[in-house]
Coordinates of C-alpha atoms and ligand atoms in Angstrom, one line a residue:
X1 CA 10.0 45.6 5.7
X2 CA 10.6 42.7 3.4
X3 CA 13.1 39.9 4.0
X4 CA 15.9 41.6 2.1
X5 CA 15.6 44.8 4.2
X6 CA 15.5 42.9 7.5
X7 CA 18.4 40.8 6.4
X8 CA 20.4 44.0 6.0
X9 CA 19.7 44.9 9.5
X10 CA 21.0 41.7 11.1
X11 CA 23.0 39.4 8.9
X12 CA 26.7 39.4 8.1
X13 CA 27.2 37.4 4.8
X14 CA 30.2 35.4 3.7
X15 CA 32.8 37.0 1.4
X16 CA 30.9 40.2 1.4
X17 CA 32.0 43.9 1.7
X18 CA 28.7 45.2 3.1
X19 CA 29.6 48.8 2.5
X20 CA 29.4 48.3 -1.2
X21 CA 27.2 45.2 -1.5
X22 CA 23.9 45.4 -3.3
X23 CA 20.7 44.1 -1.8
X24 CA 20.5 40.3 -1.7
X25 CA 17.5 38.5 -3.1
X26 CA 15.6 36.5 -0.4
X27 CA 15.0 33.0 -1.6
X28 CA 11.9 31.4 -0.3
X29 CA 11.5 28.3 -2.3
X30 CA 13.5 25.8 -4.4
X31 CA 12.6 22.9 -6.6
X32 CA 14.9 21.0 -9.0
X33 CA 17.4 23.4 -10.5
X34 CA 15.1 26.4 -9.7
X35 CA 14.9 28.9 -6.9
X36 CA 12.3 31.7 -6.3
X37 CA 12.8 34.9 -4.4
X38 CA 10.2 36.7 -2.2
X39 CA 9.1 38.8 -5.2
X40 CA 8.4 35.7 -7.3
X41 CA 11.4 36.0 -9.5
X42 CA 12.8 32.7 -10.7
X43 CA 16.5 31.7 -10.9
X44 CA 18.3 28.8 -12.4
X45 CA 20.9 27.6 -9.9
X46 CA 23.7 26.9 -12.3
X47 CA 26.3 26.4 -9.6
X48 CA 24.2 24.0 -7.5
X49 CA 24.4 26.5 -4.6
X50 CA 28.2 26.4 -4.2
X51 CA 28.5 22.9 -5.6
X52 CA 26.4 21.1 -2.9
X53 CA 23.2 20.2 -4.6
X54 CA 23.4 17.5 -7.3
X55 CA 19.8 16.1 -7.1
X56 CA 17.8 19.3 -7.0
X57 CA 16.4 21.6 -4.3
X58 CA 13.8 20.1 -2.0
X59 CA 14.5 16.6 -3.3
X60 CA 11.6 14.4 -1.9
X61 CA 13.7 11.2 -1.6
X62 CA 16.4 12.9 0.6
X63 CA 13.7 14.9 2.4
X64 CA 11.9 11.7 3.2
X65 CA 15.1 10.0 4.5
X66 CA 15.7 13.0 6.7
X67 CA 12.1 13.1 8.1
X68 CA 12.3 9.3 8.9
X69 CA 15.6 9.8 10.7
X70 CA 14.4 12.9 12.6
X71 CA 11.4 11.0 13.9
X72 CA 13.5 7.9 14.8
X73 CA 16.8 9.3 16.2
X74 CA 17.7 12.9 15.3
X75 CA 21.1 12.9 17.1
X76 CA 23.2 11.0 19.5
X77 CA 26.7 11.8 20.6
X78 CA 29.4 9.8 18.7
X79 CA 31.9 9.8 21.6
X80 CA 31.3 6.5 23.3
X81 CA 28.4 5.5 21.1
X82 CA 27.7 4.6 17.6
X83 CA 24.4 4.2 15.5
X84 CA 23.1 2.4 12.5
X85 CA 23.4 5.3 10.0
X86 CA 27.0 6.0 10.8
X87 CA 27.8 2.3 10.4
X88 CA 25.8 1.9 7.1
X89 CA 27.2 5.1 5.6
X90 CA 30.8 3.9 6.4
X91 CA 30.0 0.5 4.9
X92 CA 28.6 2.2 1.8
X93 CA 31.6 4.5 1.4
X94 CA 33.9 1.5 1.6
X95 CA 32.2 0.2 -1.6
X96 CA 32.8 3.4 -3.6
X97 CA 36.0 4.9 -2.2
X98 CA 39.5 3.9 -3.6
X99 CA 40.3 0.5 -2.1
X100 CA 43.0 1.7 0.3
X101 CA 40.6 3.9 2.2
X102 CA 39.7 2.0 5.4
X103 CA 38.6 4.4 8.1
X104 CA 36.0 7.2 8.2
X105 CA 36.2 10.3 10.5
X106 CA 33.0 12.4 10.5
X107 CA 32.9 16.2 10.9
X108 CA 30.8 19.2 9.8
X109 CA 32.1 21.0 6.7
X110 CA 34.9 21.0 4.0
X111 CA 37.2 23.0 6.1
X112 CA 37.0 20.7 9.1
X113 CA 37.5 17.7 6.9
X114 CA 40.8 19.4 5.8
X115 CA 41.8 20.3 9.3
X116 CA 41.4 16.7 10.4
X117 CA 43.5 15.4 7.5
X118 CA 46.3 17.9 8.2
X119 CA 46.2 17.3 11.9
X120 CA 46.4 13.6 11.4
X121 CA 49.4 13.9 9.1
X122 CA 51.2 16.0 11.6
X123 CA 50.3 13.9 14.6
X124 CA 51.1 10.6 12.9
X125 CA 54.7 11.8 12.7
X126 CA 54.7 13.3 16.2
X127 CA 53.5 10.0 17.6
X128 CA 56.4 8.3 16.0
X129 CA 58.9 10.9 17.2
X130 CA 59.5 12.1 13.6
X131 CA 59.9 15.9 13.0
X132 CA 57.8 16.7 10.0
X133 CA 55.9 19.9 10.7
X134 CA 55.3 21.4 7.3
X135 CA 52.8 20.8 4.5
X136 CA 53.0 21.1 0.7
X137 CA 50.1 22.5 -1.3
X138 CA 49.4 24.0 -4.8
X139 CA 49.7 27.6 -5.7
X140 CA 46.1 29.0 -5.9
X141 CA 44.7 26.1 -4.0
X142 CA 41.5 26.5 -1.9
X143 CA 40.9 24.2 1.1
X144 CA 38.6 26.3 3.3
X145 CA 38.6 29.1 5.8
X146 CA 39.6 27.6 9.2
X147 CA 43.2 28.1 10.2
X148 CA 44.7 24.9 8.9
X149 CA 42.6 24.9 5.8
X150 CA 43.4 28.6 5.2
X151 CA 47.1 27.9 5.6
X152 CA 46.9 25.3 2.9
X153 CA 45.0 27.7 0.6
X154 CA 47.0 29.8 -1.8
X155 CA 44.5 32.5 -2.9
X156 CA 46.3 35.3 -1.2
X157 CA 43.6 37.9 -0.4
X158 CA 41.7 35.2 1.5
X159 CA 44.6 34.7 3.8
X160 CA 46.6 37.9 3.7
X161 CA 45.4 39.2 7.1
X162 CA 46.5 36.1 8.9
X163 CA 50.1 35.7 7.5
X164 CA 52.4 34.9 10.3
X165 CA 49.7 33.1 12.3
X166 CA 49.6 30.1 10.0
X167 CA 51.1 26.7 9.8
X168 CA 54.1 26.5 7.4
X169 CA 52.9 25.6 3.9
X170 CA 55.1 25.6 0.9
X171 CA 53.6 25.7 -2.6
X172 CA 54.3 23.9 -5.9
X173 CA 53.0 25.0 -9.3
X174 CA 49.8 23.3 -10.5
X175 CA 50.9 20.8 -13.3
X176 CA 48.8 22.4 -16.0
X177 CA 49.9 22.1 -19.6
X178 CA 53.5 23.5 -19.8
X179 CA 54.0 23.6 -16.1
X180 CA 54.4 19.8 -15.4
X181 CA 58.1 19.6 -15.2
X182 CA 58.4 22.6 -12.9
X183 CA 55.8 21.2 -10.6
X184 CA 57.5 17.8 -10.4
X185 CA 60.9 19.4 -9.9
X186 CA 59.8 21.7 -7.0
X187 CA 58.0 18.8 -5.3
X188 CA 61.2 16.6 -5.6
X189 CA 63.2 19.3 -4.0
X190 CA 60.8 19.8 -1.1
X191 CA 60.3 16.1 -0.3
X192 CA 64.1 15.6 -0.3
X193 CA 64.4 17.8 2.9
X194 CA 62.3 15.4 5.0
X195 CA 60.5 18.2 6.6
X196 CA 57.0 17.7 5.1
X197 CA 54.2 15.6 6.6
X198 CA 51.8 15.8 3.7
X199 CA 50.9 17.1 0.2
X200 CA 47.3 18.4 0.0
X201 CA 45.7 18.9 -3.4
X202 CA 42.4 19.4 -5.2
X203 CA 42.4 16.5 -7.6
X204 CA 42.2 17.4 -11.3
X205 CA 40.2 20.6 -10.7
X206 CA 41.0 23.7 -8.6
X207 CA 37.5 24.9 -8.0
X208 CA 37.7 28.3 -6.2
X209 CA 40.7 29.3 -8.4
X210 CA 38.4 29.2 -11.4
X211 CA 38.0 25.5 -12.3
X212 CA 41.7 25.2 -13.3
X213 CA 42.2 21.7 -14.7
X214 CA 45.2 19.4 -15.0
X215 CA 45.7 15.8 -16.2
X216 CA 45.4 12.7 -14.1
X217 CA 48.8 11.4 -15.1
X218 CA 50.5 14.5 -13.7
X219 CA 48.8 14.0 -10.4
X220 CA 49.8 10.3 -10.5
X221 CA 53.4 11.5 -10.9
X222 CA 53.1 13.9 -7.9
X223 CA 51.6 11.2 -5.7
X224 CA 54.3 8.8 -6.7
X225 CA 57.0 11.3 -5.7
X226 CA 55.4 11.7 -2.3
X227 CA 55.0 8.0 -1.7
X228 CA 58.7 7.3 -2.5
X229 CA 59.6 10.0 0.1
X230 CA 57.2 9.1 2.9
X231 CA 55.1 12.2 2.5
X232 CA 51.3 11.6 2.9
X233 CA 48.9 12.6 0.2
X234 CA 45.6 14.3 0.9
X235 CA 43.0 14.4 -1.9
X236 CA 40.6 17.3 -1.1
X237 CA 37.5 16.0 -2.9
X238 CA 35.2 18.5 -1.2
X239 CA 34.3 20.1 -4.5
X240 CA 35.1 17.2 -7.0
X241 CA 33.5 14.4 -5.0
X242 CA 30.2 12.6 -5.8
X243 CA 30.1 12.8 -9.6
X244 CA 31.3 16.4 -10.5
X245 CA 34.1 15.1 -12.7
X246 CA 32.0 12.5 -14.4
X247 CA 33.3 9.7 -12.1
X248 CA 32.3 9.3 -8.5
X249 CA 35.6 10.7 -7.3
X250 CA 38.2 12.6 -9.2
X251 CA 40.7 10.1 -7.7
X252 CA 38.9 7.4 -9.8
X253 CA 40.8 8.8 -12.8
X254 CA 44.1 7.9 -11.1
X255 CA 46.4 4.9 -11.1
X256 CA 47.7 5.9 -7.6
X257 CA 45.6 6.2 -4.5
X258 CA 45.9 9.1 -1.9
X259 CA 46.5 8.3 1.8
X260 CA 43.6 10.5 2.9
X261 CA 40.5 12.0 1.3
X262 CA 38.2 15.0 2.3
X263 CA 34.6 14.9 1.4
X264 CA 31.7 17.3 2.0
X265 CA 29.4 19.5 -0.1
X266 CA 27.4 17.0 -2.3
X267 CA 27.9 14.3 0.4
X268 CA 24.4 15.0 1.8
X269 CA 22.8 16.2 -1.5
X270 CA 23.0 19.8 -0.3
X271 CA 20.8 19.3 2.8
X272 CA 22.6 18.8 6.1
X273 CA 26.1 20.2 6.7
X274 CA 28.4 17.2 7.0
X275 CA 31.9 16.2 6.1
X276 CA 34.1 13.1 6.2
X277 CA 37.9 12.6 6.2
X278 CA 38.9 9.1 5.1
X279 CA 42.2 7.3 5.9
X280 CA 44.3 4.4 4.9
X281 CA 44.9 1.7 7.5
X282 CA 48.5 2.8 7.8
X283 CA 47.5 6.2 9.1
X284 CA 44.9 4.9 11.5
X285 CA 47.5 2.4 12.9
X286 CA 49.8 5.3 13.6
X287 CA 47.4 6.3 16.4
X288 CA 47.2 2.9 18.0
X289 CA 49.0 2.8 21.3
X290 CA 48.7 1.9 25.0
X291 CA 49.3 5.6 25.5
X292 CA 45.9 7.5 25.4
X293 CA 47.8 10.7 24.4
X294 CA 48.5 9.2 21.0
X295 CA 44.8 9.2 20.1
X296 CA 43.5 11.8 17.7
X297 CA 42.0 14.3 20.1
X298 CA 39.6 15.9 17.6
X299 CA 35.8 15.9 17.6
X300 CA 32.8 18.1 17.0
X301 CA 29.5 18.1 18.9
X302 CA 27.6 17.0 15.8
X303 CA 30.1 14.4 14.6
X304 CA 28.3 11.7 12.6
X305 CA 24.9 13.3 13.2
X306 CA 22.5 10.5 12.3
X307 CA 20.2 12.9 10.2
X308 CA 23.2 13.9 8.1
X309 CA 24.3 10.3 7.7
X310 CA 20.7 9.4 6.6
X311 CA 20.8 12.2 4.0
X312 CA 24.2 11.0 2.8
X313 CA 23.0 7.4 2.4
X314 CA 19.9 8.6 0.4
X315 CA 22.2 10.9 -1.7
X316 CA 24.7 8.1 -2.6
X317 CA 21.8 5.9 -3.6
X318 CA 20.6 8.6 -5.9
X319 CA 24.0 9.1 -7.4
X320 CA 24.2 5.4 -8.2
X321 CA 20.9 5.4 -10.2
X322 CA 21.0 4.8 -13.9
X323 CA 19.1 8.1 -14.4
X324 CA 21.7 10.2 -12.6
X325 CA 24.6 8.4 -14.3
X326 CA 22.9 9.2 -17.6
X327 CA 22.4 12.8 -16.7
X328 CA 26.1 13.2 -15.9
X329 CA 26.8 12.0 -19.5
X330 CA 24.2 14.2 -21.0
X331 CA 25.4 17.4 -19.2
X332 CA 29.0 16.6 -20.3
X333 CA 27.9 16.2 -23.9
X334 CA 26.0 19.5 -23.8
X335 CA 29.0 21.2 -22.3
X336 CA 31.3 19.8 -25.0
X337 CA 28.9 21.0 -27.7
X338 CA 28.7 24.5 -26.2
X339 CA 32.4 24.5 -25.8
X340 CA 32.9 23.7 -29.5
X341 CA 30.6 26.5 -30.5
X342 CA 31.9 29.2 -28.1
X343 CA 35.6 28.7 -28.1
X344 CA 36.2 30.6 -31.3
X345 CA 34.3 33.6 -30.0
X346 CA 36.6 36.6 -30.3
X347 CA 36.3 37.4 -26.6
X348 CA 37.0 33.9 -25.4
X349 CA 40.6 33.2 -24.3
X350 CA 40.1 29.5 -23.4
X351 CA 37.5 26.9 -22.3
X352 CA 37.7 23.7 -20.4
X353 CA 35.3 20.9 -19.5
X354 CA 35.4 17.9 -17.1
X355 CA 32.3 16.0 -16.2
X356 CA 29.5 18.5 -15.3
X357 CA 32.1 21.3 -14.9
X358 CA 32.4 23.9 -17.7
X359 CA 34.7 26.9 -17.5
X360 CA 35.4 29.8 -19.9
X361 CA 38.0 32.5 -19.6
X362 CA 37.3 35.9 -21.1
X363 CA 40.2 37.8 -22.8
X364 CA 41.2 40.8 -20.8
X365 CA 43.7 43.7 -21.3
X366 CA 44.4 44.0 -17.6
X367 CA 44.5 41.3 -15.0
X368 CA 41.1 40.9 -13.5
X369 CA 40.8 40.5 -9.7
X370 CA 38.8 37.8 -8.0
X371 CA 35.9 40.2 -7.0
X372 CA 36.8 42.9 -9.5
X373 CA 34.8 45.1 -11.9
X374 CA 34.4 42.5 -14.7
X375 CA 33.3 39.8 -12.2
X376 CA 30.7 42.2 -10.6
X377 CA 29.4 43.2 -14.0
X378 CA 29.0 39.6 -15.1
X379 CA 27.5 38.5 -11.8
X380 CA 24.9 41.3 -11.8
X381 CA 24.0 40.6 -15.4
X382 CA 23.4 36.9 -14.7
X383 CA 21.3 37.7 -11.6
X384 CA 19.2 40.2 -13.6
X385 CA 18.6 37.4 -16.2
X386 CA 17.6 34.9 -13.5
X387 CA 20.8 32.8 -13.6
X388 CA 23.0 32.1 -10.6
X389 CA 26.6 32.0 -11.7
X390 CA 29.5 33.4 -9.7
X391 CA 32.3 34.2 -12.0
X392 CA 35.9 34.2 -10.6
X393 CA 37.6 37.3 -12.0
X394 CA 37.3 36.8 -15.8
X395 CA 36.4 33.1 -15.5
X396 CA 32.7 32.1 -15.9
X397 CA 32.0 28.5 -14.9
X398 CA 28.9 26.3 -14.7
X399 CA 28.5 23.4 -12.3
X400 CA 24.8 22.6 -12.4
X401 CA 22.7 20.2 -10.4
X402 CA 22.6 16.9 -12.2
X403 CA 18.9 17.1 -12.7
X404 CA 19.0 20.4 -14.6
X405 CA 16.8 20.2 -17.7
X406 CA 18.1 20.7 -21.3
X407 CA 16.0 23.8 -21.6
X408 CA 17.4 25.3 -18.4
X409 CA 21.0 24.4 -19.5
X410 CA 20.5 25.9 -22.9
X411 CA 19.2 29.1 -21.2
X412 CA 22.4 29.2 -19.1
X413 CA 24.6 28.9 -22.3
X414 CA 22.6 31.5 -24.1
X415 CA 22.9 33.9 -21.2
X416 CA 26.6 33.4 -21.1
X417 CA 26.8 34.2 -24.8
X418 CA 24.8 37.4 -24.2
X419 CA 27.1 38.3 -21.3
X420 CA 30.1 38.2 -23.6
X421 CA 28.6 41.2 -25.4
X422 CA 28.6 43.4 -22.3
X423 CA 32.2 42.9 -21.3
Ligands
PLP501 C1 38.2 22.0 -2.4 C2 37.6 22.6 -1.2 N1 38.0 22.3 0.0 C3 37.4 22.8 1.1 C4 36.4 23.7 1.0 C5 35.8 24.3 2.2 O1 34.6 23.8 2.5 P1 33.6 24.5 3.5 O2 33.2 25.8 2.8 O3 32.4 23.6 3.6 O4 34.3 24.7 4.8 C6 36.0 24.1 -0.2 C7 34.9 25.1 -0.4 O5 34.6 25.6 -1.4 C8 36.6 23.6 -1.4 O6 36.2 23.9 -2.6

């Protein structure tokens, strides 16, 4: 039996209907933007393995930092102890985060980063005896799959089975072109009720919804409305963080600053699972008390894992190199050139680009579902052609590692053009 066959015997994969799923290639090696399966087939990882891998697979600099850490201090509990890497990483983040972010809370993945932000917003009010128990989020948002994060997520089929067991979350339209006023108006109405602890959002790009983009000034307006009405704002930068939008954080495009931020995915360069929730001083101070019960009673066994912190430090250093900054610009220029060429294609409905993110919507007669026929046809076509892209319904998007070569990127574009012929 090969790996693919053995995998089928034992493993249950994410977001997978195993009754109808095809065999999954077994990847045994990665280098740069490339992956190879057990049969020697090569793939270009054009979505950086779910947006985690900016500096290429098996990056030697990050690997070296991890090895050194593993052979110095692989792990130590963070309850009652601290360690050099957690301190240095926090210090480093203070240099690059919006200036109002003052405290770092470590966890394991994007969903837990979101859980911690939501719990903090709720408990901050509870500690002060204020009854604010609801959250505001965008329609079609995605914030993860644990219960709080799932409640905040608006993609219905992800959460349908759990309706009734979820925290109360009310949604506002995303302020895309033409929807701005409606979005502001609904938010104004909600915050006026004084029932909401926080507004959580994916800043500038809703990733899982299909790279839906909206303008910074509209987010500034939404944050301003929240600030005037004592509603905390949570920027979920799990997808957008660490260069994806062209700046270090999507929030760097804003005039306003959020009260909390959620970071994960590219944080460790796609190596060790780790996440961070960051806080303003005001929120942290809301947990200061002589009463121990007012503390944030949240933690995970691997909180602030030193090896993860070492990987994150090495990653951030790479992000700040001239070479990577240049690559972000080069990829953006290539995307814009491809966009100019492809947007007049008769099958293309619309295109959008921000930073290293490119998205293209295909014209359809019927509404295409998230994992529908068109999506599956496209996905299989890309895999056959050695390109890893995961379309969302009729939306094809690229989010490559920042070290992808021009040749590889051009091959991705050409394969997308060919794919338009089969739909
Ligand atoms: C914006 C955003 N938040 C949270 C998450 C959840 O992260 P994780 O899958 O690491 O739990 C994701 C995952 O795609 C995401 O895109």
